[in-house]
Coordinates of C-alpha atoms and ligand atoms in Angstrom, one line a residue:
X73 CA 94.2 94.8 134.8
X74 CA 92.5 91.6 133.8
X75 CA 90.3 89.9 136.6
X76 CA 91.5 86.4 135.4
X77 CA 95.1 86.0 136.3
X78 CA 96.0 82.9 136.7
X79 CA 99.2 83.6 136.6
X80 CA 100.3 86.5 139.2
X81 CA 102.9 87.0 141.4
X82 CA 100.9 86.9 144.4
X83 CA 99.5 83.1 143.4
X84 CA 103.1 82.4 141.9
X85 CA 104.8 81.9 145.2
X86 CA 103.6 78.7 146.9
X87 CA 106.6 77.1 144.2
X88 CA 109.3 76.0 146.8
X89 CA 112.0 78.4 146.6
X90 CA 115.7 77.1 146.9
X91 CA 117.0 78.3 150.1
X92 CA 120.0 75.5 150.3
X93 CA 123.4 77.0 150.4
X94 CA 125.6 76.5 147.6
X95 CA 124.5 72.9 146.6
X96 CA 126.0 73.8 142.9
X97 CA 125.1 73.6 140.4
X98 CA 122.3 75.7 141.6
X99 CA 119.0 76.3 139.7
X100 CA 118.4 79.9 139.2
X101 CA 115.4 81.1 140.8
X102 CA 114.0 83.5 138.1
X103 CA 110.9 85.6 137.4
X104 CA 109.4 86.3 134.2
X105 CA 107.7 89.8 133.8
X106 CA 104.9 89.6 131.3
X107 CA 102.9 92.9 129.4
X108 CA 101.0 94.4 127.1
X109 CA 99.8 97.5 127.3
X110 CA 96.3 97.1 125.5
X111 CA 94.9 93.4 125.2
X112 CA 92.7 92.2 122.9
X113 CA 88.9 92.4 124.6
X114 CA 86.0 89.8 123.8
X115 CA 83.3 92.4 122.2
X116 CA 80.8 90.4 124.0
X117 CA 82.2 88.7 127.4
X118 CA 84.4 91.4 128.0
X119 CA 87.0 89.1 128.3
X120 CA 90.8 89.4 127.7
X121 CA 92.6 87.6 125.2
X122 CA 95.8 87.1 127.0
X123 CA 97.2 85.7 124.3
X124 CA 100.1 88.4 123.9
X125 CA 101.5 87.6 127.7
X126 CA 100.8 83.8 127.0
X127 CA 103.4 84.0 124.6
X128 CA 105.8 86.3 126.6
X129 CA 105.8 83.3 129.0
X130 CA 106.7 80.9 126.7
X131 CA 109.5 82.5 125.3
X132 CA 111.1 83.6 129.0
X133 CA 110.7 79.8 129.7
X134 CA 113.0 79.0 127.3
X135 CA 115.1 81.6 127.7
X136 CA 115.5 81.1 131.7
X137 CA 116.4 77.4 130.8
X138 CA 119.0 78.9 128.5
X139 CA 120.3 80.7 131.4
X140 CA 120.0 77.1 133.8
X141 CA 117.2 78.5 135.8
X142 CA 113.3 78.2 136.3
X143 CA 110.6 80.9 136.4
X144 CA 109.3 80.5 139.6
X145 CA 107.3 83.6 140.1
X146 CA 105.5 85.5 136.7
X147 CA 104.9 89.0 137.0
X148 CA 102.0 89.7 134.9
X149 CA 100.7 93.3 134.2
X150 CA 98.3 92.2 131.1
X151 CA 96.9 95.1 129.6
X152 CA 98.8 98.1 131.6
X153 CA 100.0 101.0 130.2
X154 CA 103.7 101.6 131.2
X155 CA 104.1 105.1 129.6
X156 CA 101.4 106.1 132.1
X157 CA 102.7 108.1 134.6
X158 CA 100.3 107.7 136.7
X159 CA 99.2 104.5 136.6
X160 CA 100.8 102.2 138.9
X161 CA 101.5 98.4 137.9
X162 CA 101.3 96.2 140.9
X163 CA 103.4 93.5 139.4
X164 CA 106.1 96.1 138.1
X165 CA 106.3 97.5 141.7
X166 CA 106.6 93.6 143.1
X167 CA 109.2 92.8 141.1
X168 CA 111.1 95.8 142.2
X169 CA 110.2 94.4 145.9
X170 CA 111.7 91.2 145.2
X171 CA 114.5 91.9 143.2
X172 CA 115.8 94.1 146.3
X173 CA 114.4 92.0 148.8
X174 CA 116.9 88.7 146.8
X175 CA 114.0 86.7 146.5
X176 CA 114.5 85.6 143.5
X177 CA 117.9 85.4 141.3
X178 CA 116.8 87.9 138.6
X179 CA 114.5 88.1 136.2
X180 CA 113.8 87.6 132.6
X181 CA 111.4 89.2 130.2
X182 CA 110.9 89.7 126.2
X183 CA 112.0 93.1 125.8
X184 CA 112.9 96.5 127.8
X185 CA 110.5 97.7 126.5
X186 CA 108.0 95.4 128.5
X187 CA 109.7 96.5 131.3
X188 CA 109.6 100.2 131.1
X189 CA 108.7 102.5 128.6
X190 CA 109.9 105.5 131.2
X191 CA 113.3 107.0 132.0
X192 CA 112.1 106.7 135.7
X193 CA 111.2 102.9 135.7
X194 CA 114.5 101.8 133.9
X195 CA 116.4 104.1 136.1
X196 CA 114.7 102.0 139.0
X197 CA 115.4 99.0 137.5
X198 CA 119.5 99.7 136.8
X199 CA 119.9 101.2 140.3
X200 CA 118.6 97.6 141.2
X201 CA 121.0 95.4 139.4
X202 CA 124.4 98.3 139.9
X203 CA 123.7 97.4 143.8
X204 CA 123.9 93.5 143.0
X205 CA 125.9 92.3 140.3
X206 CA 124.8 88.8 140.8
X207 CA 121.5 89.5 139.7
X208 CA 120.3 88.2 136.2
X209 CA 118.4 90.2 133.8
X210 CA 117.9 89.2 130.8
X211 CA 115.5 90.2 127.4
X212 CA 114.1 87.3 124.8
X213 CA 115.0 89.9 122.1
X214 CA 117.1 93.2 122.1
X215 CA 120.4 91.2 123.6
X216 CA 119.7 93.3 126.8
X217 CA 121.6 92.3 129.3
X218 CA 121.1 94.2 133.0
X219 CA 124.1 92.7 134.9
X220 CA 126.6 94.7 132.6
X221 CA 127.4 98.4 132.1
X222 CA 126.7 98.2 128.3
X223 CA 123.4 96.1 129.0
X224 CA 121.9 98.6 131.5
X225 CA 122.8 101.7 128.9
X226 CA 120.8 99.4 126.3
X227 CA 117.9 98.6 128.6
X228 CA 117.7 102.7 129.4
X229 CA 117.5 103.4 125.6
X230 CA 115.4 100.5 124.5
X231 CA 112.9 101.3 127.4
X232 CA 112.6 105.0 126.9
X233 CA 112.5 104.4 122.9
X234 CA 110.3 101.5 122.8
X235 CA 108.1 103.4 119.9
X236 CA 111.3 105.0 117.9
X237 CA 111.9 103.1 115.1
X238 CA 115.4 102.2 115.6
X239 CA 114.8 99.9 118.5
X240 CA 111.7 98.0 116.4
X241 CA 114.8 97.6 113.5
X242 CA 117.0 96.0 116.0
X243 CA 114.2 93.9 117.1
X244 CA 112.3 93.1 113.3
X245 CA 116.1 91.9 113.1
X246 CA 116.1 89.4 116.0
X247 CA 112.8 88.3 115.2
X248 CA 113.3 87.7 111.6
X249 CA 116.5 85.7 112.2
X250 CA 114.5 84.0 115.3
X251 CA 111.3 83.1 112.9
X252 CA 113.9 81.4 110.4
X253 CA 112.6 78.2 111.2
X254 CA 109.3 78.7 110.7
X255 CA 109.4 81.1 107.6
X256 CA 108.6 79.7 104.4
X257 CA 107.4 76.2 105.8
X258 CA 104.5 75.4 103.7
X259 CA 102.6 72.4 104.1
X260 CA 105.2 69.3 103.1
X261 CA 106.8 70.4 106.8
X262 CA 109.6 71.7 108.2
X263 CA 111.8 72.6 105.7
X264 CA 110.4 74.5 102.4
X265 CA 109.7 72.6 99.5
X266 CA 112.8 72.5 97.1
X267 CA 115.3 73.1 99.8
X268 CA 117.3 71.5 102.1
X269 CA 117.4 73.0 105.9
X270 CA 120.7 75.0 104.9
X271 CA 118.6 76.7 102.7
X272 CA 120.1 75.4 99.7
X273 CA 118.0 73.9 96.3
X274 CA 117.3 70.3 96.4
X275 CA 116.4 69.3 93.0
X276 CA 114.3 67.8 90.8
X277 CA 111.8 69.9 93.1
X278 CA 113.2 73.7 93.1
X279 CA 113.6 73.2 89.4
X280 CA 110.1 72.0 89.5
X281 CA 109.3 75.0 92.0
X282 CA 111.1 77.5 89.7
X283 CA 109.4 76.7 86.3
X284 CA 105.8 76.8 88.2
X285 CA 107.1 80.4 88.7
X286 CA 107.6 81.0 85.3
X287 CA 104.9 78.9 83.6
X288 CA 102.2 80.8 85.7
X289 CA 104.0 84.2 84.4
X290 CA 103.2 83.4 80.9
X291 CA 99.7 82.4 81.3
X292 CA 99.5 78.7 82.8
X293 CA 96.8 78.1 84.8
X294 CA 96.9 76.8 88.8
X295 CA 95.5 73.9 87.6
X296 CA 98.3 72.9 84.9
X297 CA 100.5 73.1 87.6
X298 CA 99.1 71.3 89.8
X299 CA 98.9 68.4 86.8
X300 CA 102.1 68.9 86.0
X301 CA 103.0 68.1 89.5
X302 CA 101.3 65.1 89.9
X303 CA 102.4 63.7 86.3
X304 CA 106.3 64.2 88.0
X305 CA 105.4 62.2 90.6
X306 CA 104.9 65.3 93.6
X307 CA 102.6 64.2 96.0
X308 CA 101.0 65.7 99.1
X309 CA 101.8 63.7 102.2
X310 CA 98.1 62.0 102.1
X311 CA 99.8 60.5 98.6
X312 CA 97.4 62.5 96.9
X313 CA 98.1 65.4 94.3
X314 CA 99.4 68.8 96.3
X315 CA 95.9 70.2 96.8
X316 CA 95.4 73.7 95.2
X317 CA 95.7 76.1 97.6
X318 CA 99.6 74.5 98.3
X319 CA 100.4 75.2 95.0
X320 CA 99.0 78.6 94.8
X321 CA 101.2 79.3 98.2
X322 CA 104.1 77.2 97.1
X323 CA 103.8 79.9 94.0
X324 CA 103.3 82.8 95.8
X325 CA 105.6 82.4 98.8
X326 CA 107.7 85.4 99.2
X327 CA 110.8 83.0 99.9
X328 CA 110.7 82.3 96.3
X329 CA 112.5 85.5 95.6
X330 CA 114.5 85.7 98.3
X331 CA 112.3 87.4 100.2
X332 CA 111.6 86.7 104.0
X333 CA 108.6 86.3 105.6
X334 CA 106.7 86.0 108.5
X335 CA 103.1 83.8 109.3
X336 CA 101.7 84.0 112.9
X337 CA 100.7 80.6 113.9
X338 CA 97.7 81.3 114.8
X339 CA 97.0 83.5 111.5
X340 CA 97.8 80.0 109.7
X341 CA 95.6 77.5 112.1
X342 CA 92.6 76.6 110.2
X343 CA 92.8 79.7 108.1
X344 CA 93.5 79.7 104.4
X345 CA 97.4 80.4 103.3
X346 CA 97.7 83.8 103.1
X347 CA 98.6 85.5 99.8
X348 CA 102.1 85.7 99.3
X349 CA 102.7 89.1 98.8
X350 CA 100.5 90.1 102.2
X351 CA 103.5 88.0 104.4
X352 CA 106.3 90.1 103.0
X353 CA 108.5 91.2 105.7
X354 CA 109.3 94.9 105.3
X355 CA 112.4 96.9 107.3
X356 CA 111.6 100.2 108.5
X357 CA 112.6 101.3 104.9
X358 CA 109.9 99.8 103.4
X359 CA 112.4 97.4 101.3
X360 CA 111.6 93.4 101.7
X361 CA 114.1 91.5 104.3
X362 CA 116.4 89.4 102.3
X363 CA 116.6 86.2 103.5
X364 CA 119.5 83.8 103.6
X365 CA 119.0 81.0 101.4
X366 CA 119.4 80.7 97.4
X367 CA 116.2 82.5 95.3
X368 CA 115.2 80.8 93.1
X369 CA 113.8 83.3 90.9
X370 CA 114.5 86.6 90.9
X371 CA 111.9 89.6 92.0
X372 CA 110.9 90.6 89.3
X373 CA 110.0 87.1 87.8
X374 CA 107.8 86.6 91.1
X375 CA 106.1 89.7 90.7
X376 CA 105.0 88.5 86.9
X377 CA 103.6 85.8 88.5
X378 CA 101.6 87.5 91.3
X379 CA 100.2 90.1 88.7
X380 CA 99.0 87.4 86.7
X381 CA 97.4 85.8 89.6
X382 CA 96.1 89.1 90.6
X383 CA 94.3 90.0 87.4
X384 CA 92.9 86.7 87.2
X385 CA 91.2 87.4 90.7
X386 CA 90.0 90.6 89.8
X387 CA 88.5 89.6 86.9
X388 CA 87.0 86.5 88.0
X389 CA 85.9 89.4 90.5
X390 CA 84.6 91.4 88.2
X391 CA 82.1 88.0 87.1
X392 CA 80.8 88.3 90.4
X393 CA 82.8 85.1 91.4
X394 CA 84.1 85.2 94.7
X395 CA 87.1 82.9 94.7
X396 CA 85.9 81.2 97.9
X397 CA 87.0 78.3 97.0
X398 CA 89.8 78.9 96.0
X399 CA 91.4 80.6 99.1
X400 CA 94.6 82.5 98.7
X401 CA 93.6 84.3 95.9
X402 CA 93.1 87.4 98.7
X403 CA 95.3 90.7 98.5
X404 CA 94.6 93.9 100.8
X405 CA 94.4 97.5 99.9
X406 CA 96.8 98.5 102.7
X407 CA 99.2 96.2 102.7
X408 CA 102.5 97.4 104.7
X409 CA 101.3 100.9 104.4
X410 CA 99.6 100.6 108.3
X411 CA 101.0 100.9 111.1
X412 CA 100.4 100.6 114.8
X413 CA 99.5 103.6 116.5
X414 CA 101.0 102.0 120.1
X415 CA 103.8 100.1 118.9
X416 CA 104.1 101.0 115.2
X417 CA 104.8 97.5 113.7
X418 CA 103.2 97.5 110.4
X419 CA 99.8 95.9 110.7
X420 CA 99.5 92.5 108.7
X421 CA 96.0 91.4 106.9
X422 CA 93.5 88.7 107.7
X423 CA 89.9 87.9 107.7
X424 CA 87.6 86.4 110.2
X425 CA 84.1 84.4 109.6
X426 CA 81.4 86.7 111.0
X427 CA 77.8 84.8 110.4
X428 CA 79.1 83.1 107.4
X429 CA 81.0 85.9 105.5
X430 CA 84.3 86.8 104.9
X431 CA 85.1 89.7 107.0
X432 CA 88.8 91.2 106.2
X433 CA 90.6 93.0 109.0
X434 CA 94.2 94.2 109.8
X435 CA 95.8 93.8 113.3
X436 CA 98.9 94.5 115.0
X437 CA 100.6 91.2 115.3
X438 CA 101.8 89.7 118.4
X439 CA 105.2 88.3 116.5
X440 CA 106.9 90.2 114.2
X441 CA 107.2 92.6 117.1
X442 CA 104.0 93.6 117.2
X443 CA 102.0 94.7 120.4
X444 CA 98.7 92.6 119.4
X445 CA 96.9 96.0 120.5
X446 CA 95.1 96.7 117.6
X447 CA 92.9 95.5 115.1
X448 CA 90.4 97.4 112.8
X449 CA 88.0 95.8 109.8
X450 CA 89.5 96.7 106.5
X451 CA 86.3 98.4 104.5
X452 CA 86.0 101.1 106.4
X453 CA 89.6 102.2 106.4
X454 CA 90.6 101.2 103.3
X455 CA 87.7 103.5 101.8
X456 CA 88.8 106.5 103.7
X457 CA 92.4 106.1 102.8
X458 CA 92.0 105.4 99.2
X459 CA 89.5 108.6 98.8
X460 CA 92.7 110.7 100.7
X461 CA 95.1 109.5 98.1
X462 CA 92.7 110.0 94.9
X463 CA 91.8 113.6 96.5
X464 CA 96.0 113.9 97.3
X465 CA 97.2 112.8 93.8
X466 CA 94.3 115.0 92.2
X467 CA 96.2 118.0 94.3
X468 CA 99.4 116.9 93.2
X469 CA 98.6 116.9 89.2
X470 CA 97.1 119.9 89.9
X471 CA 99.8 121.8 91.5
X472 CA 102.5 120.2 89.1
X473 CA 100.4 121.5 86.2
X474 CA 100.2 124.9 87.4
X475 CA 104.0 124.9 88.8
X476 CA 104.8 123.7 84.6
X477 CA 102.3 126.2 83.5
X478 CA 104.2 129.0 85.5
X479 CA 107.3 127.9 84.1
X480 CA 106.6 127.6 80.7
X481 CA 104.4 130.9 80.8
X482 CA 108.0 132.5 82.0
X483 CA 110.2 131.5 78.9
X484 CA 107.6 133.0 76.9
X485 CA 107.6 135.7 78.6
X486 CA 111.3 136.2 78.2
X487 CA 111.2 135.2 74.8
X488 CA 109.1 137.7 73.5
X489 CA 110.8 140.3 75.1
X490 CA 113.6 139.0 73.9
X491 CA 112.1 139.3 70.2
X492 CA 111.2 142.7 70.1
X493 CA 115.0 143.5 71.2
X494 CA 115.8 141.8 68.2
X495 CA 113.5 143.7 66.1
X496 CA 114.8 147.4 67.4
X497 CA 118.5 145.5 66.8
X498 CA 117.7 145.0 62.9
X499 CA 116.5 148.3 62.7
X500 CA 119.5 149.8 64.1
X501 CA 121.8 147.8 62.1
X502 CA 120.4 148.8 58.6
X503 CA 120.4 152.3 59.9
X504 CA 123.8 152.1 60.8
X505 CA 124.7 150.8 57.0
X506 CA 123.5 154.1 55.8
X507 CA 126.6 156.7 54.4
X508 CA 125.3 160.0 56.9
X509 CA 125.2 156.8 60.1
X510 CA 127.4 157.7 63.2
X511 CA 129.1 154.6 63.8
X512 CA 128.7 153.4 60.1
X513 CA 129.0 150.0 59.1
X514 CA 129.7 148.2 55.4
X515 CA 126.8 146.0 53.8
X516 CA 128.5 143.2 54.1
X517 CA 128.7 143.4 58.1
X518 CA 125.4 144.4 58.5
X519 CA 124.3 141.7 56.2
X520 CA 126.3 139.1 58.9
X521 CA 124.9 141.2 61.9
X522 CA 121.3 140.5 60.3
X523 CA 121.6 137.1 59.7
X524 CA 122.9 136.4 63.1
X525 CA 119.5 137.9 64.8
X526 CA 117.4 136.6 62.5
X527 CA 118.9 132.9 63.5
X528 CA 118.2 134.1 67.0
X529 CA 114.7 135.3 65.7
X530 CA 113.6 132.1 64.4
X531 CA 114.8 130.2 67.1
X532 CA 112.6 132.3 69.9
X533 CA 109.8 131.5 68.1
X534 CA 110.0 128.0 67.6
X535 CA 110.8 128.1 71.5
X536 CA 107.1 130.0 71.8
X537 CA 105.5 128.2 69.8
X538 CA 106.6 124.3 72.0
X539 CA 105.7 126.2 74.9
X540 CA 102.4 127.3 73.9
X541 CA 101.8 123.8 73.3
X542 CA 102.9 122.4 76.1
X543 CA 100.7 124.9 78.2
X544 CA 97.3 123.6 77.0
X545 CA 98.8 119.8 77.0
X546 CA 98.8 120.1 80.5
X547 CA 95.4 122.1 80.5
X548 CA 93.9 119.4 78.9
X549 CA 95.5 116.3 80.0
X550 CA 93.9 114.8 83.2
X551 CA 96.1 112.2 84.1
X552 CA 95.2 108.2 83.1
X553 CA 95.0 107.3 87.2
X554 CA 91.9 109.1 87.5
X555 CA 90.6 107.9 84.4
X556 CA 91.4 104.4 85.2
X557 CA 91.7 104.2 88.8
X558 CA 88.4 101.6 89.2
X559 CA 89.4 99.3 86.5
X560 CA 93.2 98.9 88.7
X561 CA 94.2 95.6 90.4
X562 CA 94.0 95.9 93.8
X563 CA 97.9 95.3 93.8
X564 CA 98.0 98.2 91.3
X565 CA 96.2 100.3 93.3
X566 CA 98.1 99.7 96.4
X567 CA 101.4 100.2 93.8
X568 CA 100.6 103.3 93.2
X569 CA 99.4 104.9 96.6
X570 CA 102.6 103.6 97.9
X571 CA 104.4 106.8 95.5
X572 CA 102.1 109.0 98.1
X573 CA 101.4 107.5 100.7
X574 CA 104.8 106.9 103.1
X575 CA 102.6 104.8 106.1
X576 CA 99.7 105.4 107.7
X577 CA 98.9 105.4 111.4
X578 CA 96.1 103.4 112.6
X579 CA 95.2 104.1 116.3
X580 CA 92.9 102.0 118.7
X581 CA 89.2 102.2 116.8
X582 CA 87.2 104.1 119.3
X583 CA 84.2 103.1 120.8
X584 CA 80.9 102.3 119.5
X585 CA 80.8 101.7 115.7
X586 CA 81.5 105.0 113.7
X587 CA 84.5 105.3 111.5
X588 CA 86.9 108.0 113.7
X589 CA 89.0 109.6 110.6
X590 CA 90.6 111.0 114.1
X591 CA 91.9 107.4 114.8
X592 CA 94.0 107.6 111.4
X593 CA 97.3 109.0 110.5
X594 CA 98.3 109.1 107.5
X595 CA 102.2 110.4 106.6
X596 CA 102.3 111.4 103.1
X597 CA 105.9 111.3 101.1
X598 CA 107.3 114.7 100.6
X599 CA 108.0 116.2 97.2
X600 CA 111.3 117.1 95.7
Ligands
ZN6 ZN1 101.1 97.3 118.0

């Protein structure tokens, strides 16, 4: 537990506490149970972010206004495991105390699991709310609702599954529909740029949008757009030209396609746009959420466009330019394949300023569903994953050639046995064309009978021959990935270790500042 807590039960209760009888329409009196299992620590004060329960609060505000009530207690166990047998959470146990006790109305929180994450606690919790049906309990996301039968079942199974993957898809789908307002705002405002706020086009500027799209797919430069843009008359709200880095994100926005995504505020404050493709939201699948207004390209005419984007930055890469200043031109190795080891939502990219430089890093983020419990610098891990895919795919070739090899080395096999039938068969059948033959035969049979085998003859050995061949192919061939693998686009890269690579685990980094291999999980896709 945090030694800051301003906001704990215990200095919650001095709020005045509605004790009149039924002067309706009475306020609910509601508490708000805040956690996170593992907050974010200052490396150097020690200090707790709390930014994860700050949020929580926020949310069960509004929602406890939703419900007509007020939070007049918060129940805050920042930083506490709940899957922890033994670890006790004071607030957790308070609640339970005050629920029973009626001192407050109910309670509200952002999801089960929050709550509980053990069949114990929820079972605590329902036996609670069956005793008093007038008790509210209520979730921000997960539609949990504890005053009914159905709810309490739902709570149970939320709570106990908190890391299964089907309760994160129910909740990636209340998020996603709850971040629709702020998903693909850029920086004209609320709404996106070529849309109205029913997510339908608003020309002359989607049209506008669309051919930027397209131009930048057949080889137009940032630049031309951005000229293009001012000669129409689009201006940025200081009336000056749409600055750069809006049209690279205007560009690059995954909305473009249809595609939804999601941009922590405080990944966006003061940080340059991130690059489209990094804000992609996935479903558990791995497939893109669609979103609900009209494309206005299709995928594969944004994915032109990115790749062209993309090679320009590696090259200009390559030059030894860094693209500094010209943020956004940014894409990560391990994009959607991480994920949380505590609450497995996929880990999104980002990069702080440490002493002037760039330093990239991925973190569990605190929307989208994330925890907020984790966050590890990129190099490290993006080196030791992409040297377990080249040493995995070098397997793979390997074990495919031999598994061909074997295969092919059998139809030979057969087929030579096969010819040397053949040959006793010819034999037999001209001996059988002789007058003193047992079973004799006329010439003009055993002419037929000949020709047939010899057909079959020349076949087999054709068959041999393409075999052969295709044996020392695969002897010789190593595969073009290997050859080429350093001259590959980062988004190429990722492309391909995506075929292999089905998500990989990142836990808590341990302490001190040695890579851990231990801390990383990585699930490879199975063959066949
Ligand atoms: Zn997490």
């Amino acid at each position: 537990m945090s030694t800051t807590r301003p906001l704990t039960s215990q200095n919650a209760t001095t709020l005045p506490l509605n004790d009149v009888e039924e002067e309706a329409p009475r306020v609910l009196q509601l508490g708000a149970y805040l956690r996170i299992s593992d907050d974010d620590r200052d490396p150097e004060t020690g200090e707790l972010s709390r930014e994860g329960v700050t949020n929580q609060l926020k949310e069960c505000h509004a929602l406890a206004a939703d419900l007509r009530g007020e939070i007049v207690r918060v129940y805050d166990d920042n930083d506490t495991s709940a899957s922890d047998p033994f670890i006790v959470r004071k607030d957790f146990e308070q609640l339970l105390k005050d629920l029973q006790a009626g001192i407050i109305d109910g309670f509200v929180f952002k999801h089960s699991d929050r709550v509980a994450r053990q069949a114990f606690d929820a079972a605590r919790v329902c036996q609670i709310f069956e005793r008093n049906d007038k008790l509210v309990g209520r979730a921000v996301t997960g539609g949990t609702d504890l005053s009914t039968d159905n709810g309490r079942a739902m709570f149970v199974m939320q709570a106990v599954m908190g890391g299964v993957e089907a309760s994160s898809i129910r909740r990636r789908k209340a998020d996603a529909n709850r971040h629709k307002a702020v998903d693909g705002k850029d920086h004209t405002g609320r709404r996106a740029w070529g849309w109205d706020e029913n997510g339908r086009l608003v020309q002359p500027y989607a049209e506008l949008r669309k051919k930027a799209i397209l131009d930048i797919g057949d080889g137009a430069t940032v630049s031309q757009i951005q000229a293009d843009w001012a000669e129409a008359g689009i201006l940025g709200k200081n009336g000056k030209p749409v600055l750069y880095k809006t049209v690279i994100l205007r560009i690059t926005h995954p909305r473009n396609c249809g595609y939804k995504a999601y941009m922590p505020t405080r990944e966006r404050r003061g940080n340059p746009p991130p690059w489209g493709p990094d804000i992609i939201m996935y479903d558990t699948k791995g497939k893109p959420v669609i979103g609900e207004w009209e494309r206005l390209v299709t995928p594969e005419q944004y994915w032109r466009a990115i790749r062209v984007l993309e090679k320009r930055k590696d090259a200009a890469k390559q030059k030894g330019q860094t693209g500094g200043s010209r943020p956004g031109h940014r894409t990560h190795l391990l994009s959607g394949l991480l994920r949380c080891g505590k609450c497995s939502t996929r880990l999104t990219a980002s990069a702080r300023t440490i002493k002037g430089e760039k330093v990239p890093f991925y973190r569990c983020p605190i929307t989208n569903n994330g925890c907020g419990g984790i966050t590890r610098s990129a190099a490290k891990l993006e080196e030791y994953v992409e040297e377990l895919y080249l040493e995995a795919f070098a397997k793979k070739i390997a074990r495919q050639a031999k598994r061909t090899g074997a295969t092919e080395t059998r139809k030979i096999t057969a087929a030579e046995s096969r010819l040397s039938e053949i040959s006793k068969e010819i034999e037999e059948v001209m001996a059988r064309r002789k007058p003193e033959a047992k079973r004799r035969i006329s010439t003009t049979q055993a002419l037929d009978l000949i020709s047939e085998l010899e057909e079959e003859r020349g076949k087999l050995r054709h068959q041999v021959r393409e075999l052969s061949a295709k044996i020392e192919e695969h002897r010789k061939t190593s595969p073009a990935l290997l050859k080429e693998w350093v001259d590959y686009t980062t988004d190429k890269k990722r492309h391909e270790m995506g075929k292999l690579i089905k998500a990989v685990i990142v836990e808590k980094a341990p302490r001190g500042r040695h890579f851990d291999p231990n801390s990383v999980d990585i699930g490879w896709v199975e063959e066949d």
